[in-house]
């Protein structure tokens, strides 16, 4: 009589054990899903921080923009005959192009004028226009390199040895930035009035040096008049650079023949020396130096 009762009493315990055992796989499956999701997130984070991904982002951030201007006008054609007639009235046709190893990136032209008034002396004028173009490369964007060089040119013009009464001021309407530096320079030939204008337009820097002197008893020219003429010429030179790059700069870029015949590199300050008949003190200022 007691045996059937014992069998019936064990059945509930077995049922609880089976139910509990069946629940274990369910929990494991749920835990497995959670583990897979975490692995996927970790994989995404790992991919995002991989060396290749970082290099791609870095390369994109370090990429420099191409330089705006790819050409330069012919140095001796940057100024009109009318403007030259105002600055070097007796030397409009005296223009000589300086030597350059690459006329697509650097060049200059210089003129001198000597108005002989006999026993009263002579009026002397000397003009040099130099241009330097920067490419965008590993050193940075062309515009920024040109800006750095622009500042160096201005600093150089302000610190010429022997200069007196040095003054500088910004020049409006001349490229992206421009500064005029003026000073007096005493030489054995006479007292020279120097005007140096440094201007930047995009990735090109134009440096214009213009000086005048009264020789052999002739009066010293008015510095304000010389500066006004120099500023006009600088604006025209900057406009010539921009025009050379309009519509691809057709007809305004350096011709192949000029590139083929260009001699070894020479800095504007060296190549822009005045003619043998001109006073030695008519040499350009330090601002016309070669790109460092």
Short mmCIF file of C-alpha atoms in Angstrom, two decimals:
data_model
loop_
_atom_site.label_atom_id
_atom_site.label_comp_id
_atom_site.label_asym_id
_atom_site.label_seq_id
_atom_site.Cartn_x
_atom_site.Cartn_y
_atom_site.Cartn_z
CA UNK A 1 0.00 0.00 0.00
CA UNK A 2 2.86 2.39 0.69
CA UNK A 3 4.91 1.74 -2.55
CA UNK A 4 2.52 3.53 -4.97
CA UNK A 5 2.54 6.51 -2.68
CA UNK A 6 6.34 6.76 -2.77
CA UNK A 7 6.45 6.67 -6.62
CA UNK A 8 3.86 9.40 -6.88
CA UNK A 9 5.76 11.56 -4.37
CA UNK A 10 9.03 11.48 -6.45
CA UNK A 11 7.46 12.67 -9.67
CA UNK A 12 7.36 16.43 -8.79
CA UNK A 13 11.05 16.51 -7.91
CA UNK A 14 11.98 14.95 -11.27
CA UNK A 15 9.80 17.44 -13.06
CA UNK A 16 11.54 20.40 -11.35
CA UNK A 17 14.97 18.99 -12.26
CA UNK A 18 14.00 18.59 -15.95
CA UNK A 19 12.58 22.10 -16.11
CA UNK A 20 15.67 23.55 -14.48
CA UNK A 21 17.99 21.64 -16.83
CA UNK A 22 16.01 22.82 -19.88
CA UNK A 23 16.46 26.45 -18.82
CA UNK A 24 20.25 26.25 -18.90
CA UNK A 25 20.64 26.11 -22.71
CA UNK A 26 18.29 29.07 -23.06
CA UNK A 27 20.50 31.19 -20.85
CA UNK A 28 23.62 30.11 -22.74
CA UNK A 29 22.06 31.01 -26.06
CA UNK A 30 21.11 34.42 -24.77
CA UNK A 31 24.64 34.94 -23.43
CA UNK A 32 26.08 33.89 -26.81
CA UNK A 33 24.07 36.54 -28.66
CA UNK A 34 25.32 39.22 -26.31
CA UNK A 35 28.93 38.10 -26.81
CA UNK A 36 28.63 38.20 -30.63
CA UNK A 37 27.29 41.77 -30.55
CA UNK A 38 30.25 42.95 -28.46
CA UNK A 39 32.72 41.31 -30.80
CA UNK A 40 31.19 43.09 -33.79
CA UNK A 41 31.51 46.49 -32.07
CA UNK A 42 35.10 45.76 -31.14
CA UNK A 43 35.86 44.77 -34.73
CA UNK A 44 34.46 48.07 -36.01
CA UNK A 45 36.51 50.05 -33.51
CA UNK A 46 39.62 48.06 -34.41
CA UNK A 47 39.08 48.69 -38.13
CA UNK A 48 38.61 52.39 -37.51
CA UNK A 49 41.88 52.64 -35.65
CA UNK A 50 43.93 50.47 -38.01
CA UNK A 51 47.20 51.92 -39.41
CA UNK A 52 45.76 52.06 -42.95
CA UNK A 53 42.69 53.98 -41.79
CA UNK A 54 44.79 56.43 -39.79
CA UNK A 55 47.16 56.94 -42.72
CA UNK A 56 44.24 57.68 -45.02
CA UNK A 57 42.82 60.30 -42.66
CA UNK A 58 46.27 61.83 -42.12
CA UNK A 59 47.01 62.01 -45.84
CA UNK A 60 43.70 63.74 -46.47
CA UNK A 61 44.37 66.30 -43.74
CA UNK A 62 47.93 66.97 -44.92
CA UNK A 63 47.06 67.39 -48.61
CA UNK A 64 47.98 70.87 -49.90
CA UNK A 65 45.92 72.87 -52.35
CA UNK A 66 47.43 73.45 -55.80
CA UNK A 67 48.99 76.88 -56.34
CA UNK A 68 46.63 79.41 -57.92
CA UNK A 69 49.08 80.74 -60.52
CA UNK A 70 51.10 78.46 -62.79
CA UNK A 71 52.72 81.08 -65.04
CA UNK A 72 54.63 84.35 -65.06
CA UNK A 73 54.59 87.14 -67.66
CA UNK A 74 57.77 88.04 -69.52
CA UNK A 75 59.66 90.34 -67.12
CA UNK A 76 60.41 93.12 -69.61
CA UNK A 77 56.77 93.21 -70.75
CA UNK A 78 55.20 93.71 -67.32
CA UNK A 79 55.10 97.51 -67.63
CA UNK A 80 53.61 99.59 -70.44
CA UNK A 81 55.68 102.05 -72.46
CA UNK A 82 53.64 104.87 -70.94
CA UNK A 83 54.53 103.82 -67.40
CA UNK A 84 58.17 103.31 -68.31
CA UNK A 85 58.18 106.78 -69.87
CA UNK A 86 57.17 108.22 -66.51
CA UNK A 87 59.71 106.28 -64.44
CA UNK A 88 62.70 106.07 -66.79
CA UNK A 89 62.03 108.75 -69.44
CA UNK A 90 65.46 108.40 -71.07
CA UNK A 91 65.63 104.65 -70.81
CA UNK A 92 62.36 103.17 -72.07
CA UNK A 93 64.25 100.92 -74.49
CA UNK A 94 67.05 100.09 -72.06
CA UNK A 95 65.25 97.14 -70.46
CA UNK A 96 67.39 94.07 -69.91
CA UNK A 97 66.15 90.73 -68.65
CA UNK A 98 68.09 89.15 -65.80
CA UNK A 99 69.39 85.60 -65.98
CA UNK A 100 67.27 82.75 -64.62
CA UNK A 101 67.50 78.98 -64.58
CA UNK A 102 63.70 78.67 -64.70
CA UNK A 103 61.72 81.52 -66.23
CA UNK A 104 58.44 79.90 -65.16
CA UNK A 105 59.23 80.49 -61.48
CA UNK A 106 61.53 83.55 -61.38
CA UNK A 107 62.59 86.48 -63.48
CA UNK A 108 63.37 90.20 -63.51
CA UNK A 109 63.96 93.13 -65.83
CA UNK A 110 65.77 96.41 -65.18
CA UNK A 111 66.00 99.82 -66.83
CA UNK A 112 68.15 102.93 -66.28
CA UNK A 113 67.69 106.51 -67.41
CA UNK A 114 70.22 109.37 -67.49
CA UNK A 115 68.92 112.82 -68.43
CA UNK A 116 72.05 114.88 -69.05
CA UNK A 117 71.58 118.61 -68.52
CA UNK A 118 75.15 119.60 -69.29
CA UNK A 119 76.84 121.83 -66.71
CA UNK A 120 73.71 121.68 -64.56
CA UNK A 121 74.21 117.97 -63.96
CA UNK A 122 72.01 114.97 -64.67
CA UNK A 123 68.89 113.28 -63.41
CA UNK A 124 69.38 109.57 -62.93
CA UNK A 125 66.67 106.90 -62.56
CA UNK A 126 66.95 103.15 -62.08
CA UNK A 127 64.13 100.59 -62.06
CA UNK A 128 64.06 96.86 -61.41
CA UNK A 129 61.01 94.58 -61.32
CA UNK A 130 61.48 91.03 -60.02
CA UNK A 131 58.91 88.24 -59.73
CA UNK A 132 59.05 84.93 -57.89
CA UNK A 133 56.42 82.18 -58.05
CA UNK A 134 55.92 79.42 -55.46
CA UNK A 135 54.53 75.94 -56.08
CA UNK A 136 52.49 73.99 -53.53
CA UNK A 137 54.70 71.16 -52.30
CA UNK A 138 55.87 69.36 -49.18
CA UNK A 139 56.81 72.74 -47.64
CA UNK A 140 53.19 73.90 -47.80
CA UNK A 141 50.76 75.75 -50.03
CA UNK A 142 52.16 78.18 -52.58
CA UNK A 143 50.20 81.11 -51.14
CA UNK A 144 51.61 80.59 -47.66
CA UNK A 145 55.16 80.21 -48.93
CA UNK A 146 54.72 83.42 -50.93
CA UNK A 147 53.43 85.23 -47.84
CA UNK A 148 56.49 84.14 -45.85
CA UNK A 149 58.80 85.35 -48.62
CA UNK A 150 56.84 88.60 -48.85
CA UNK A 151 57.55 89.31 -45.18
CA UNK A 152 61.25 88.51 -45.64
CA UNK A 153 61.45 90.94 -48.57
CA UNK A 154 59.86 93.73 -46.55
CA UNK A 155 62.19 93.08 -43.63
CA UNK A 156 65.17 93.13 -45.98
CA UNK A 157 64.13 96.45 -47.49
CA UNK A 158 63.81 97.98 -44.03
CA UNK A 159 67.31 96.94 -42.99
CA UNK A 160 69.55 98.07 -45.86
CA UNK A 161 73.02 99.05 -44.67
CA UNK A 162 73.55 102.81 -44.71
CA UNK A 163 69.89 103.66 -45.24
CA UNK A 164 68.57 106.84 -43.61
CA UNK A 165 65.05 108.04 -42.87
CA UNK A 166 63.58 104.58 -43.50
CA UNK A 167 59.78 104.49 -43.62
CA UNK A 168 57.24 101.86 -44.57
CA UNK A 169 53.51 101.84 -45.23
CA UNK A 170 50.91 99.51 -46.74
CA UNK A 171 49.91 99.97 -50.37
CA UNK A 172 46.22 99.48 -51.15
CA UNK A 173 44.79 97.97 -54.31
CA UNK A 174 47.97 96.06 -55.15
CA UNK A 175 47.49 92.31 -55.04
CA UNK A 176 46.59 90.50 -51.82
CA UNK A 177 49.10 92.47 -49.74
CA UNK A 178 51.70 95.13 -50.49
CA UNK A 179 54.13 97.32 -48.57
CA UNK A 180 56.20 100.31 -49.65
CA UNK A 181 59.57 100.98 -48.03
CA UNK A 182 61.40 104.26 -48.66
CA UNK A 183 64.77 105.55 -47.52
CA UNK A 184 67.69 107.82 -48.42
CA UNK A 185 71.06 106.43 -49.43
CA UNK A 186 74.15 108.61 -49.65
CA UNK A 187 76.77 107.57 -52.21
CA UNK A 188 79.77 109.30 -53.72
CA UNK A 189 77.77 109.99 -56.91
CA UNK A 190 74.99 111.73 -55.00
CA UNK A 191 72.02 111.31 -52.69
CA UNK A 192 69.65 108.57 -53.84
CA UNK A 193 65.97 108.32 -53.00
CA UNK A 194 64.99 104.66 -52.86
CA UNK A 195 61.47 103.26 -53.22
CA UNK A 196 60.92 99.52 -52.75
CA UNK A 197 57.46 98.03 -53.12
CA UNK A 198 56.87 94.38 -52.27
CA UNK A 199 53.54 92.91 -53.34
CA UNK A 200 52.01 89.45 -53.20
CA UNK A 201 49.24 88.22 -55.47
CA UNK A 202 48.24 84.62 -54.74
CA UNK A 203 51.47 82.53 -54.89
CA UNK A 204 53.59 85.17 -56.66
CA UNK A 205 55.69 87.92 -55.07
CA UNK A 206 56.61 91.02 -57.08
CA UNK A 207 59.42 93.27 -55.82
CA UNK A 208 59.83 96.67 -57.48
CA UNK A 209 62.93 98.77 -56.76
CA UNK A 210 63.00 102.33 -58.05
CA UNK A 211 65.49 105.02 -57.19
CA UNK A 212 66.50 108.44 -58.41
CA UNK A 213 69.27 110.94 -57.83
CA UNK A 214 70.45 114.33 -58.96
CA UNK A 215 74.07 114.01 -60.15
CA UNK A 216 76.85 116.54 -60.71
CA UNK A 217 74.97 119.43 -59.14
CA UNK A 218 71.42 118.56 -60.25
CA UNK A 219 68.85 118.73 -57.47
CA UNK A 220 67.68 115.60 -55.67
CA UNK A 221 64.31 114.34 -56.97
CA UNK A 222 61.19 114.59 -54.84
CA UNK A 223 60.71 111.35 -52.89
CA UNK A 224 56.91 111.65 -52.87
CA UNK A 225 56.83 111.88 -56.67
CA UNK A 226 59.08 108.84 -56.99
CA UNK A 227 56.90 106.84 -54.60
CA UNK A 228 53.72 107.72 -56.45
CA UNK A 229 55.26 106.57 -59.73
CA UNK A 230 56.58 103.37 -58.12
CA UNK A 231 53.18 102.48 -56.67
CA UNK A 232 51.56 102.90 -60.07
CA UNK A 233 54.17 100.63 -61.65
CA UNK A 234 53.75 98.01 -58.91
CA UNK A 235 49.99 97.85 -59.48
CA UNK A 236 50.62 97.37 -63.19
CA UNK A 237 53.18 94.62 -62.58
CA UNK A 238 50.80 92.73 -60.28
CA UNK A 239 48.02 93.06 -62.85
CA UNK A 240 50.38 91.58 -65.47
CA UNK A 241 50.89 88.49 -63.30
CA UNK A 242 47.14 87.99 -62.93
CA UNK A 243 46.58 88.55 -66.66
CA UNK A 244 49.20 85.92 -67.52
CA UNK A 245 47.09 83.34 -65.71
CA UNK A 246 43.67 84.27 -67.07
CA UNK A 247 42.19 81.63 -69.38
CA UNK A 248 45.33 79.58 -68.95
CA UNK A 249 47.54 82.59 -69.51
CA UNK A 250 47.59 82.08 -73.28
CA UNK A 251 50.29 84.15 -74.90
CA UNK A 252 51.54 85.55 -71.62
CA UNK A 253 53.58 82.70 -70.23
CA UNK A 254 57.27 82.21 -70.73
CA UNK A 255 57.92 80.93 -74.22
CA UNK A 256 59.85 77.64 -74.78
CA UNK A 257 62.63 79.56 -76.50
CA UNK A 258 63.21 81.69 -73.41
CA UNK A 259 63.29 78.57 -71.23
CA UNK A 260 65.70 76.84 -73.56
CA UNK A 261 68.11 79.76 -73.66
CA UNK A 262 67.91 80.64 -69.96
CA UNK A 263 71.30 80.52 -68.31
CA UNK A 264 72.29 79.33 -64.85
CA UNK A 265 70.41 80.68 -61.88
CA UNK A 266 71.23 84.18 -60.73
CA UNK A 267 69.48 86.14 -58.02
CA UNK A 268 67.61 89.31 -59.07
CA UNK A 269 69.99 91.37 -56.97
CA UNK A 270 72.97 90.12 -58.96
CA UNK A 271 71.42 90.04 -62.41
CA UNK A 272 69.76 93.40 -61.94
CA UNK A 273 72.96 95.37 -61.70
CA UNK A 274 72.96 98.67 -63.63
CA UNK A 275 74.85 99.18 -66.84
CA UNK A 276 78.49 100.23 -66.87
CA UNK A 277 77.52 103.85 -67.51
CA UNK A 278 75.15 104.01 -64.55
CA UNK A 279 76.25 104.90 -61.01
CA UNK A 280 77.12 101.88 -58.86
CA UNK A 281 74.76 103.15 -56.18
CA UNK A 282 71.85 102.37 -58.44
CA UNK A 283 71.98 98.71 -57.46
CA UNK A 284 68.73 97.20 -56.12
CA UNK A 285 68.02 96.95 -52.44
CA UNK A 286 68.34 93.77 -50.41
CA UNK A 287 64.65 93.17 -51.00
CA UNK A 288 65.36 91.96 -54.52
CA UNK A 289 67.27 88.94 -53.25
CA UNK A 290 66.83 85.40 -54.48
CA UNK A 291 64.35 82.96 -52.96
CA UNK A 292 65.92 81.20 -50.02
#
